[in-house]
PDB file of C-alpha atoms in Angstrom:
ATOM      1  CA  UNK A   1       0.000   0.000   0.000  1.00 30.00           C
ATOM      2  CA  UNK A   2       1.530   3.828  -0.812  1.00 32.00           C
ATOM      3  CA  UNK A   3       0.811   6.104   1.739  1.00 32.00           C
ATOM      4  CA  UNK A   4       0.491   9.645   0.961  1.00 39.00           C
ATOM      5  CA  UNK A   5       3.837  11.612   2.089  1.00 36.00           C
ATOM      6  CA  UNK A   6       4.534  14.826   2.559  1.00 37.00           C
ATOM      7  CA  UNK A   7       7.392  16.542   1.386  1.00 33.00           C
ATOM      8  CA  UNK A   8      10.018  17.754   3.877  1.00 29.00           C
ATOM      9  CA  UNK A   9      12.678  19.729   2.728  1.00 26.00           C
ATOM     10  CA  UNK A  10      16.650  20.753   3.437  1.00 25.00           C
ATOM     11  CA  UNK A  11      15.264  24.262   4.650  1.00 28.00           C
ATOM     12  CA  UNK A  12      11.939  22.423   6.468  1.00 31.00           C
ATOM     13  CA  UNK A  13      11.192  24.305   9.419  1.00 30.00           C
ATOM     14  CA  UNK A  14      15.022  25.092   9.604  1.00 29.00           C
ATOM     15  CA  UNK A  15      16.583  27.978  10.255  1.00 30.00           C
ATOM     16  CA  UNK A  16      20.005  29.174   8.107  1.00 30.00           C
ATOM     17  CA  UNK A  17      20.737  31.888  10.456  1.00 31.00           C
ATOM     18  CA  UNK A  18      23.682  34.378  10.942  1.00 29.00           C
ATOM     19  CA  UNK A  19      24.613  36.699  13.506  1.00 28.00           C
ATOM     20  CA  UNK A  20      22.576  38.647  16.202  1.00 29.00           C
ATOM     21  CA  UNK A  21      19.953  37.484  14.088  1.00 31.00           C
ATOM     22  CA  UNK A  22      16.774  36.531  13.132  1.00 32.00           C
ATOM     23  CA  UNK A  23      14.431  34.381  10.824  1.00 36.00           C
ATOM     24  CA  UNK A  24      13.525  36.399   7.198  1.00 40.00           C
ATOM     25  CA  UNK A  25       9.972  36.129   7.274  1.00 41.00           C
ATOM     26  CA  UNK A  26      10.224  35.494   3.199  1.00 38.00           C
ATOM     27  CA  UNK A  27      11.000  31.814   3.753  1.00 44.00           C
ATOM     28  CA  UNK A  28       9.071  30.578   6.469  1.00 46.00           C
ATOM     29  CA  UNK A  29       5.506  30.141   4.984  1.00 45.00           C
ATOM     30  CA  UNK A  30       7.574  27.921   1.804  1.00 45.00           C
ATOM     31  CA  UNK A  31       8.792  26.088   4.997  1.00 47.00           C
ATOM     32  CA  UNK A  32       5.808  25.340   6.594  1.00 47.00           C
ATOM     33  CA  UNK A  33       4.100  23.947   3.526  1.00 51.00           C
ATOM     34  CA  UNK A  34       7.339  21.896   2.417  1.00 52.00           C
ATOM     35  CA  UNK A  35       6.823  20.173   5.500  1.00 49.00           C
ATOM     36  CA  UNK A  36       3.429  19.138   5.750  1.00 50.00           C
ATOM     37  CA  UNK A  37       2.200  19.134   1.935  1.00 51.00           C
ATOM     38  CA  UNK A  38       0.989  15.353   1.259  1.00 45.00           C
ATOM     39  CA  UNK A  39       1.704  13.852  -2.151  1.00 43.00           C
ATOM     40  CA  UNK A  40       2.003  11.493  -3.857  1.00 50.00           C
ATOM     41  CA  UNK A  41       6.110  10.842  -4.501  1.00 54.00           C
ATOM     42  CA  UNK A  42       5.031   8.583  -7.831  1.00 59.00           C
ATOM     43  CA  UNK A  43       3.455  12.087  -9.325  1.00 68.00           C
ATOM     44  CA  UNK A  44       4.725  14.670 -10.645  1.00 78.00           C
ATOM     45  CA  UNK A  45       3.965  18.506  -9.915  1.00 86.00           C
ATOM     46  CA  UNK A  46       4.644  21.820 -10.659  1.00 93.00           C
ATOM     47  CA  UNK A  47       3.795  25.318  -8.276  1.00 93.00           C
ATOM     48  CA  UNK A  48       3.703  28.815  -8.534  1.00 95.00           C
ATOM     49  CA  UNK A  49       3.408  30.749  -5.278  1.00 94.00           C
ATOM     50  CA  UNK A  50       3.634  34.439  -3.894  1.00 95.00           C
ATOM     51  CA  UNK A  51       2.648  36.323  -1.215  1.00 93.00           C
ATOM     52  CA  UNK A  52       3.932  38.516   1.744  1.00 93.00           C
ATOM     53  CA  UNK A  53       6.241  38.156   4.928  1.00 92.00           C
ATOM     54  CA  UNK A  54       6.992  40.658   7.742  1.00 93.00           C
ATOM     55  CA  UNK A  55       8.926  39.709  10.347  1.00 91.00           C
ATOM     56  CA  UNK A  56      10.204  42.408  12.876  1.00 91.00           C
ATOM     57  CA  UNK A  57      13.253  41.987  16.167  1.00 87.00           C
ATOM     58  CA  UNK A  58      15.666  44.023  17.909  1.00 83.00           C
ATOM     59  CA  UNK A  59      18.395  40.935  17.494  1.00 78.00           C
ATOM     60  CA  UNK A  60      20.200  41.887  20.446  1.00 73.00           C
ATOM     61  CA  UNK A  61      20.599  45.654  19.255  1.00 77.00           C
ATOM     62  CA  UNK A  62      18.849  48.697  20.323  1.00 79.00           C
ATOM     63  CA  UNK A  63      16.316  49.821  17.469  1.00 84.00           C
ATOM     64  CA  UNK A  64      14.614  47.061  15.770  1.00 86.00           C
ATOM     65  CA  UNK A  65      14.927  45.555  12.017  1.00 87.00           C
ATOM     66  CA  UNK A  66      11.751  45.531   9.950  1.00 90.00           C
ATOM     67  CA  UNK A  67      11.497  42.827   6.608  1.00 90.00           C
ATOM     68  CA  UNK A  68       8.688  43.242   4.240  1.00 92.00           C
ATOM     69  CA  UNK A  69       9.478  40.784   1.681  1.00 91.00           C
ATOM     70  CA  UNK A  70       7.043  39.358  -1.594  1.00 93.00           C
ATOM     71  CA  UNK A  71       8.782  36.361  -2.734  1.00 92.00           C
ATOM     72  CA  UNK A  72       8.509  34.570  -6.022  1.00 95.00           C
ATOM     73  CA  UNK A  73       8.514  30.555  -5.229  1.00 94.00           C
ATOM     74  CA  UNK A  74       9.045  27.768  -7.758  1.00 95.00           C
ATOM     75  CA  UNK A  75       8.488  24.519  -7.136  1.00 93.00           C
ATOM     76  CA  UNK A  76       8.855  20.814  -9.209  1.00 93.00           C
ATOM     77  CA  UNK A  77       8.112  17.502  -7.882  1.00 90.00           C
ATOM     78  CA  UNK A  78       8.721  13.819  -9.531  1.00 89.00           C
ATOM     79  CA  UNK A  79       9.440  10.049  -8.527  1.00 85.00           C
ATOM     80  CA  UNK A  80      10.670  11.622  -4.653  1.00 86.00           C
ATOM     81  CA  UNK A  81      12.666  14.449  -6.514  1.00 91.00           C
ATOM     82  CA  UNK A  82      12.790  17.947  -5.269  1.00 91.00           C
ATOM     83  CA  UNK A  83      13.848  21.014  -7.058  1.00 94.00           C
ATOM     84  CA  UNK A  84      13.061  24.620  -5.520  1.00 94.00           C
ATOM     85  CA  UNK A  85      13.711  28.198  -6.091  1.00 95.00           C
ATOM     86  CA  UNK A  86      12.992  31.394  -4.219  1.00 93.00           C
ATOM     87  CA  UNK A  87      13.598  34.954  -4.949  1.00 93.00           C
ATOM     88  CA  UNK A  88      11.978  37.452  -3.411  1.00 92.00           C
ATOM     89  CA  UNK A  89      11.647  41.182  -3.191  1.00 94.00           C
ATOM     90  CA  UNK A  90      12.388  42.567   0.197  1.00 91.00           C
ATOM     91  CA  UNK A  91      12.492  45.935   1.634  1.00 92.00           C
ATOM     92  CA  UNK A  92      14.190  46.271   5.237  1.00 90.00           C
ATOM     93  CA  UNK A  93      14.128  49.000   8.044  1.00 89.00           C
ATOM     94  CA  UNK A  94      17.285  49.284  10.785  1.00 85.00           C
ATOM     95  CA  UNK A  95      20.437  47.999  10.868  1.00 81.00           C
ATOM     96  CA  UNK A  96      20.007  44.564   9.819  1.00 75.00           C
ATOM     97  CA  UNK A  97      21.540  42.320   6.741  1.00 72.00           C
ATOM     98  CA  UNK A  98      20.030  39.455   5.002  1.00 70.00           C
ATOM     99  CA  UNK A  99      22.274  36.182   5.886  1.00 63.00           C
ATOM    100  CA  UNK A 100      20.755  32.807   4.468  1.00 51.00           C
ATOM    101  CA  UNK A 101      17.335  33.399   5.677  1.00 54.00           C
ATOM    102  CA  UNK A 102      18.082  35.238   8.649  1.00 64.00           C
ATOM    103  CA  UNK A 103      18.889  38.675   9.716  1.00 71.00           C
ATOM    104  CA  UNK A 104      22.362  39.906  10.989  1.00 67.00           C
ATOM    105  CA  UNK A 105      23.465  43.328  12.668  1.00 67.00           C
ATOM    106  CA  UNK A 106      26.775  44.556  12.676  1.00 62.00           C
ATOM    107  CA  UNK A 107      27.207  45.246  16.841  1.00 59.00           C
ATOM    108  CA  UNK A 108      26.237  48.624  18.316  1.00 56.00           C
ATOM    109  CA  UNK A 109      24.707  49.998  15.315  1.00 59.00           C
ATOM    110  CA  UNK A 110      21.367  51.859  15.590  1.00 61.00           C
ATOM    111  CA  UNK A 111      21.076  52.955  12.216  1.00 66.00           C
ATOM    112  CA  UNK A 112      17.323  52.681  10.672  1.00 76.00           C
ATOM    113  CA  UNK A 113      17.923  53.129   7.149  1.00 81.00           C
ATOM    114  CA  UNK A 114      15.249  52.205   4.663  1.00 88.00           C
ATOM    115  CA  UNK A 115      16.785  49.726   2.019  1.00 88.00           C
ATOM    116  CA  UNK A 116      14.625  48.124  -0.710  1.00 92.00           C
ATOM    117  CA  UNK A 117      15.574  45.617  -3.441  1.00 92.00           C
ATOM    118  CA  UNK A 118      15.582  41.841  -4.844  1.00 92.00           C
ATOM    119  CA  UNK A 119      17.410  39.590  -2.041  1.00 88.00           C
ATOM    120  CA  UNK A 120      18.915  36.609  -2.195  1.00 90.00           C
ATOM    121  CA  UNK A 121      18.266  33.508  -4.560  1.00 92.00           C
ATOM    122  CA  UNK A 122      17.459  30.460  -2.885  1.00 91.00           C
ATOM    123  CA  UNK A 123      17.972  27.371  -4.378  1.00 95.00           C
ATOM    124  CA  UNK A 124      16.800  23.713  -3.109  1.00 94.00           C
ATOM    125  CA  UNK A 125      17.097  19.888  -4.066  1.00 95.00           C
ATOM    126  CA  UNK A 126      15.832  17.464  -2.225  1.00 93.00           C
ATOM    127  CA  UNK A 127      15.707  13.457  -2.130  1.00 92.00           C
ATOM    128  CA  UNK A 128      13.095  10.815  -0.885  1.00 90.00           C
ATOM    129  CA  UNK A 129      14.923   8.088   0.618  1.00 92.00           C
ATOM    130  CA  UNK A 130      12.165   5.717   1.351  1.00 90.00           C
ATOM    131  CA  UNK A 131       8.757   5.582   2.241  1.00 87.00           C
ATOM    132  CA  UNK A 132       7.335   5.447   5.787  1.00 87.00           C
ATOM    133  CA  UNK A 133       7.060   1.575   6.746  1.00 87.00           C
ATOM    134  CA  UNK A 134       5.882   0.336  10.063  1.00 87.00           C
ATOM    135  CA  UNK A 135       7.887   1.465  12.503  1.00 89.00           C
ATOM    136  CA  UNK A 136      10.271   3.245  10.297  1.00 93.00           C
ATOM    137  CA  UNK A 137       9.685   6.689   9.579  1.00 92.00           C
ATOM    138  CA  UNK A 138      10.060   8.539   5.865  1.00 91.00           C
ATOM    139  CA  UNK A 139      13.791  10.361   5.331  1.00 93.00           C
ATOM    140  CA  UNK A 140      14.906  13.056   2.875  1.00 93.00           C
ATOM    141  CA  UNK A 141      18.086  14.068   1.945  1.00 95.00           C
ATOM    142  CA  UNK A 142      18.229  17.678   1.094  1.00 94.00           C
ATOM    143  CA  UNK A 143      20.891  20.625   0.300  1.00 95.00           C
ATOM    144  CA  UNK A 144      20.178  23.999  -0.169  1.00 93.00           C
ATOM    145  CA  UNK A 145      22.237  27.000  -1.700  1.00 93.00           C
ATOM    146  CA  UNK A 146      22.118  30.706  -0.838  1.00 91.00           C
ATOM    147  CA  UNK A 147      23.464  32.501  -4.054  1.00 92.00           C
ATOM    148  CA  UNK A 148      23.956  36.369  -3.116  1.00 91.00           C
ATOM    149  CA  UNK A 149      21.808  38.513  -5.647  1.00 92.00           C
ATOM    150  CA  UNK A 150      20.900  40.950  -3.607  1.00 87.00           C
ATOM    151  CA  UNK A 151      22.845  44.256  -2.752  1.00 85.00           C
ATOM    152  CA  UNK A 152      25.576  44.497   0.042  1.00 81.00           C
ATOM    153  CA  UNK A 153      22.470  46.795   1.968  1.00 79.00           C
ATOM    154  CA  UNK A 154      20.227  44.032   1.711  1.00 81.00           C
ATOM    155  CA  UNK A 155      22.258  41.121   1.827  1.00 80.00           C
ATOM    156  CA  UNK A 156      25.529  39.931   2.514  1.00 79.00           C
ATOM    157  CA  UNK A 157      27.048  39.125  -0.852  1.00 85.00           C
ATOM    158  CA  UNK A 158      28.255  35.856  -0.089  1.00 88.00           C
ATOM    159  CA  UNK A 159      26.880  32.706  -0.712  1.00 91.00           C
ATOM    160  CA  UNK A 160      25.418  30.422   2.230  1.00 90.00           C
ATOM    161  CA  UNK A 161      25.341  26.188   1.783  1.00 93.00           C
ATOM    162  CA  UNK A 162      23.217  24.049   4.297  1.00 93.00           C
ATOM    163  CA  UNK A 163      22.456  20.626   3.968  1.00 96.00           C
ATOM    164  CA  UNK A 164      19.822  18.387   6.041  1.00 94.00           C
ATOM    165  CA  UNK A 165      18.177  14.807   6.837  1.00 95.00           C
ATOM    166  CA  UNK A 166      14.534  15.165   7.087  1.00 92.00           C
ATOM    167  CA  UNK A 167      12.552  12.213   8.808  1.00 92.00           C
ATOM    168  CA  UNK A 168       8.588  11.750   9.547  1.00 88.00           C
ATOM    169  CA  UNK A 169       6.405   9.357  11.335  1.00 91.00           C
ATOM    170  CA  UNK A 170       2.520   8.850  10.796  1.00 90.00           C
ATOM    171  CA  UNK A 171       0.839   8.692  14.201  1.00 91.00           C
ATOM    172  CA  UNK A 172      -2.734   8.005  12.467  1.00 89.00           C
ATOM    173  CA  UNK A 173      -3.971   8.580   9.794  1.00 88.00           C
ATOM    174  CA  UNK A 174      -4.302  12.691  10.461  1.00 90.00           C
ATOM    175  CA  UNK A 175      -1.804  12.980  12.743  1.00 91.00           C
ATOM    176  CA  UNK A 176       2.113  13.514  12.110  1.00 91.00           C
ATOM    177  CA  UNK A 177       5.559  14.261  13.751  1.00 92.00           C
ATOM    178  CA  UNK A 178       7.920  15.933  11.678  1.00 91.00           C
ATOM    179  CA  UNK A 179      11.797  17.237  12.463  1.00 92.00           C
ATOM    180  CA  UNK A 180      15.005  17.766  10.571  1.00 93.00           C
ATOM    181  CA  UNK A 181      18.901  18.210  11.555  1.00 95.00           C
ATOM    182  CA  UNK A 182      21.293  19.257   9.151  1.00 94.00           C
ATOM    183  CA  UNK A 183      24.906  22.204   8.998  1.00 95.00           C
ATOM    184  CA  UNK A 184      24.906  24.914   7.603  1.00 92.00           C
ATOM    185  CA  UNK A 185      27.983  26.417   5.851  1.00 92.00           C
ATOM    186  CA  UNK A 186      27.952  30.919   6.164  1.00 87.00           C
ATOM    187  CA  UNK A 187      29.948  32.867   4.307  1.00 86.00           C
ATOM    188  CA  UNK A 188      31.266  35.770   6.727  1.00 82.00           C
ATOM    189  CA  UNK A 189      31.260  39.235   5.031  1.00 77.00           C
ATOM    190  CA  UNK A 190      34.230  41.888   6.377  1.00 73.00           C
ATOM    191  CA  UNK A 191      32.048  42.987   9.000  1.00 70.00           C
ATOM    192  CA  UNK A 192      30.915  39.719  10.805  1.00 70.00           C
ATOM    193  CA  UNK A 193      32.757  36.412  11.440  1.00 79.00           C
ATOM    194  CA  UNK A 194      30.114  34.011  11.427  1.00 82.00           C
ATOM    195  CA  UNK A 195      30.317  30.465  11.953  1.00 86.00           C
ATOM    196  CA  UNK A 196      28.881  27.088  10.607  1.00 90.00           C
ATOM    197  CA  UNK A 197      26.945  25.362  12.593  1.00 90.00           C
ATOM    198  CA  UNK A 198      24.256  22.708  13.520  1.00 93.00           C
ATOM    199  CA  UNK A 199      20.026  23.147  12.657  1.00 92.00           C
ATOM    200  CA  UNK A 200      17.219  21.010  14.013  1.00 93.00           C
ATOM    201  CA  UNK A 201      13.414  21.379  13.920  1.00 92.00           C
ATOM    202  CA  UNK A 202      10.582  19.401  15.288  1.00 92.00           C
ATOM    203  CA  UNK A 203       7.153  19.830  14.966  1.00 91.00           C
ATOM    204  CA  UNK A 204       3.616  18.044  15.023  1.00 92.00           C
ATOM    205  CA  UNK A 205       1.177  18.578  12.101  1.00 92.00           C
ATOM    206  CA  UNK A 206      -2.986  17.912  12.262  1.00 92.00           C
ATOM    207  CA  UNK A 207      -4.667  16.933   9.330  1.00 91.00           C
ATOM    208  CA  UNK A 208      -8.247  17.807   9.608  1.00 93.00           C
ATOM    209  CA  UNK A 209      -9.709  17.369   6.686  1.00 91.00           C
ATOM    210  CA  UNK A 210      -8.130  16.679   2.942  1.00 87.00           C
ATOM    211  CA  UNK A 211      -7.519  19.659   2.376  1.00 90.00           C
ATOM    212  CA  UNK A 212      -6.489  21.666   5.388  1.00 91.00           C
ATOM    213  CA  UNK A 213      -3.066  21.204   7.597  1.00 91.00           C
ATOM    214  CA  UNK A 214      -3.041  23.008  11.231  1.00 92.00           C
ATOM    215  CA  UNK A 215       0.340  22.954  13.028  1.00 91.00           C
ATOM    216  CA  UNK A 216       3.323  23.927  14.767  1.00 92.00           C
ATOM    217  CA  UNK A 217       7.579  23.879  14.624  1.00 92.00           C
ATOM    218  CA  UNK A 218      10.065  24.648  17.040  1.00 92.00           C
ATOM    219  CA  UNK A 219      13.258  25.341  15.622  1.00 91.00           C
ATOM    220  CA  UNK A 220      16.970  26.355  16.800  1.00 91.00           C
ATOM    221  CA  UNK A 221      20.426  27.092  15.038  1.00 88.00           C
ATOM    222  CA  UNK A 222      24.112  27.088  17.086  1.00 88.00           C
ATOM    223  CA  UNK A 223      25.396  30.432  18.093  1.00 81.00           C
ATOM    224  CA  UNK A 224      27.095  31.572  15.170  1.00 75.00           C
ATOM    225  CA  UNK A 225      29.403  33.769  16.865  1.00 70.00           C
ATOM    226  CA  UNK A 226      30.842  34.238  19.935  1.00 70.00           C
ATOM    227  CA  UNK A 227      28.871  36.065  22.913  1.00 69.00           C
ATOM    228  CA  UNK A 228      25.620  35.052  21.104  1.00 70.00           C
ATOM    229  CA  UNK A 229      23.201  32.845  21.914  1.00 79.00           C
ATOM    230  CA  UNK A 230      21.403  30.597  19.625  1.00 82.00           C
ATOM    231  CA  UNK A 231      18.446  31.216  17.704  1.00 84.00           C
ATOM    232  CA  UNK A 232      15.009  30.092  18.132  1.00 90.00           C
ATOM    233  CA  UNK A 233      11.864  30.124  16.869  1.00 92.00           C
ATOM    234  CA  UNK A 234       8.344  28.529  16.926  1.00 93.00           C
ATOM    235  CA  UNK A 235       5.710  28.794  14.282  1.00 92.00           C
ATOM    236  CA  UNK A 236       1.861  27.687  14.034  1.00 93.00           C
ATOM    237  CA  UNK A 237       0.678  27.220  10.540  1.00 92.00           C
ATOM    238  CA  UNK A 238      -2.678  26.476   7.927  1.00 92.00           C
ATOM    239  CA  UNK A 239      -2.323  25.517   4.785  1.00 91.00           C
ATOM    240  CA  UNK A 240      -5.409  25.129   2.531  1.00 93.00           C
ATOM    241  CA  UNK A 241      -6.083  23.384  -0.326  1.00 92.00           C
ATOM    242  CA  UNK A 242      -8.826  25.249  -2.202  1.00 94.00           C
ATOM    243  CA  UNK A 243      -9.072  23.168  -5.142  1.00 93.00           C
ATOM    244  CA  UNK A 244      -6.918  21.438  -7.648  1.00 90.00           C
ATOM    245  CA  UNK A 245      -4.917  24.302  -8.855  1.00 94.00           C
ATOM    246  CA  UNK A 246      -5.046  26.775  -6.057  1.00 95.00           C
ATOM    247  CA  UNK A 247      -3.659  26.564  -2.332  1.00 93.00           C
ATOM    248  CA  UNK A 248      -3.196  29.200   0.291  1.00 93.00           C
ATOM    249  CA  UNK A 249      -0.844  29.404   3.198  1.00 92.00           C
ATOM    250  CA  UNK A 250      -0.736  31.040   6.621  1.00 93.00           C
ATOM    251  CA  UNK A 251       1.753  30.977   9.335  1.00 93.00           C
ATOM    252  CA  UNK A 252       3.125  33.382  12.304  1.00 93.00           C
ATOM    253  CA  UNK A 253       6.232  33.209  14.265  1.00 92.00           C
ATOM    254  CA  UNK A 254       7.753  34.422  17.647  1.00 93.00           C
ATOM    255  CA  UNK A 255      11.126  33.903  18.605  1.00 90.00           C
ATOM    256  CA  UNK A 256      11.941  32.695  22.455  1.00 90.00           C
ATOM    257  CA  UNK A 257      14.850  34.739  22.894  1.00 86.00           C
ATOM    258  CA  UNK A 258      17.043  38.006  21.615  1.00 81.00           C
ATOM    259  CA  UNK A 259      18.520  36.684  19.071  1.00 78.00           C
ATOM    260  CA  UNK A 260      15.607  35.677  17.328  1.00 84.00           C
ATOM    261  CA  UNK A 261      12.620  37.700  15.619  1.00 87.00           C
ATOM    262  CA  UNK A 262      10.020  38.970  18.168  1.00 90.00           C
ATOM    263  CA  UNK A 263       6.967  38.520  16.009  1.00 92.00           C
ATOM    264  CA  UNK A 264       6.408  37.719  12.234  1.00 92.00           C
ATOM    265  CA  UNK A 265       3.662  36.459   9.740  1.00 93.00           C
ATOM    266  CA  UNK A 266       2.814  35.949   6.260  1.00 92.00           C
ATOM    267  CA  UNK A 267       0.425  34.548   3.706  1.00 92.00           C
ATOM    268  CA  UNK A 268       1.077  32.435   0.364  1.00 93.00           C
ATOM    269  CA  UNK A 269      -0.982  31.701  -2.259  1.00 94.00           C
ATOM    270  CA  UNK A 270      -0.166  28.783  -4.631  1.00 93.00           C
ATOM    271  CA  UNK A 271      -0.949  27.705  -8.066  1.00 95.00           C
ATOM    272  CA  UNK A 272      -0.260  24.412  -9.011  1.00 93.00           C
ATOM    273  CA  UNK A 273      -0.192  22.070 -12.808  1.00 88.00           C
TER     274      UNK A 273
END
């Protein structure tokens, strides 16, 4: 018998931080549906999806960063095969850079300039391993690449590498445990030294109905520098299935300590082959 799977990804519910930092709000609704999509690993699929993210945090400085971001999200599927890419446009408010997902602040600065621009390109593959038998739960093998398109104000300019082992476990038949661990590789621009470092993730989705997903994730990322602590995050989430082509997204997020974002939220709305 196949069982439906959803797809869990090398970003799932991770974070790919940097330094006095916090979550971008433009990848955590793609992250929340990676991880709790079901389908069919035999099909194949394409999707379209935008939206908006807003994520706000001091990150251990005095004046907080602001990120509006509307991201462009492509998405393939086919025989367990993975392929992703995001690019989004993002404009920021304080002192804050864009590091792999996150936000970084270069120490002491209290600046609240107004930047606005295309960030970074994100770039995903991912692997099904198996499928979920008895006792044995479902793994993907993932890697993801940063590639720095965005300005040196918005971003970082160098490239960020992360890869990940996803893993799930069907507790019924509407009721699943996700997580993920994986490393992620920075690159340090001249004004931070940041440092590689261990994800992980964990969360527990509800399914409802067939087309609706209700959830949570906790996530965390190593210190990546010294003095800092590490970053973490939890995030509820719906996604929504409205029909065969069209699916909408909605998640919030609070971080549990200063080095994470206070508050954020966002919407996507998907179109799909």
């Amino acid at each position: 018998m196949m069982i439906r799977l959803p797809a869990i990804v090398a970003t799932s519910l991770l974070l790919v931080p940097g330094a006095a930092m916090a979550t971008a709000a433009d990848t955590r609704a793609n992250q929340a549906t990676n991880a709790v999509e079901r389908i069919d690993p035999d099909t194949t699929e394409f999707e379209l999806a935008t939206g908006a993210d807003y994520s706000v945090g001091k990150y251990g400085q005095l004046v907080d960063t602001k990120v509006w971001s509307i991201p462009v999200d492509l998405k393939f599927r086919s025989n367990g095969l993975r392929l992703e890419a995001s690019l989004p446009y993002v404009v920021m408010t304080g002192p804050g850079q864009m590091v792999g997902g996150v936000i970084v602040t270069d120490p002491g600065s209290t600046a609240t300039v107004k930047r606005s621009g295309l960030g970074d390109l994100n770039l995903t593959a991912g692997y099904l391993l198996n499928h979920e038998a008895g006792a044995l739960p479902a793994f993907e093998l993932s890697g993801s690449a940063k590639l720095p398109t965005a300005k040196t104000t918005i971003g970082t300019g160098k490239a960020d590498f992360s890869a990940t082992i996803s893993a799930y476990k069907s507790l019924g038949p509407t009721t699943m445990l996700f997580g993920s661990v994986g490393y992620s590789w920075l690159g340090s621009p001249a004004a931070y030294q940041l440092r590689n470092g261990i994800t992980a993730s964990g969360g527990l989705n509800l399914r409802p109905s067939e087309a609706t997903n209700l959830g949570a994730s906790l996530s965390y990322r190593e210190p990546v520098a010294a003095g800092l602590k590490g970053q973490a995050v939890v995030s509820p989430y719906m996604t929504y299935r409205i029909n065969k082509r069209f699916g909408l997204t909605l998640y919030g997020m609070a971080g549990l300590n200063d080095a994470s974002p206070r508050l954020g939220a966002g919407l996507r709305l998907s179109l799909f082959n």
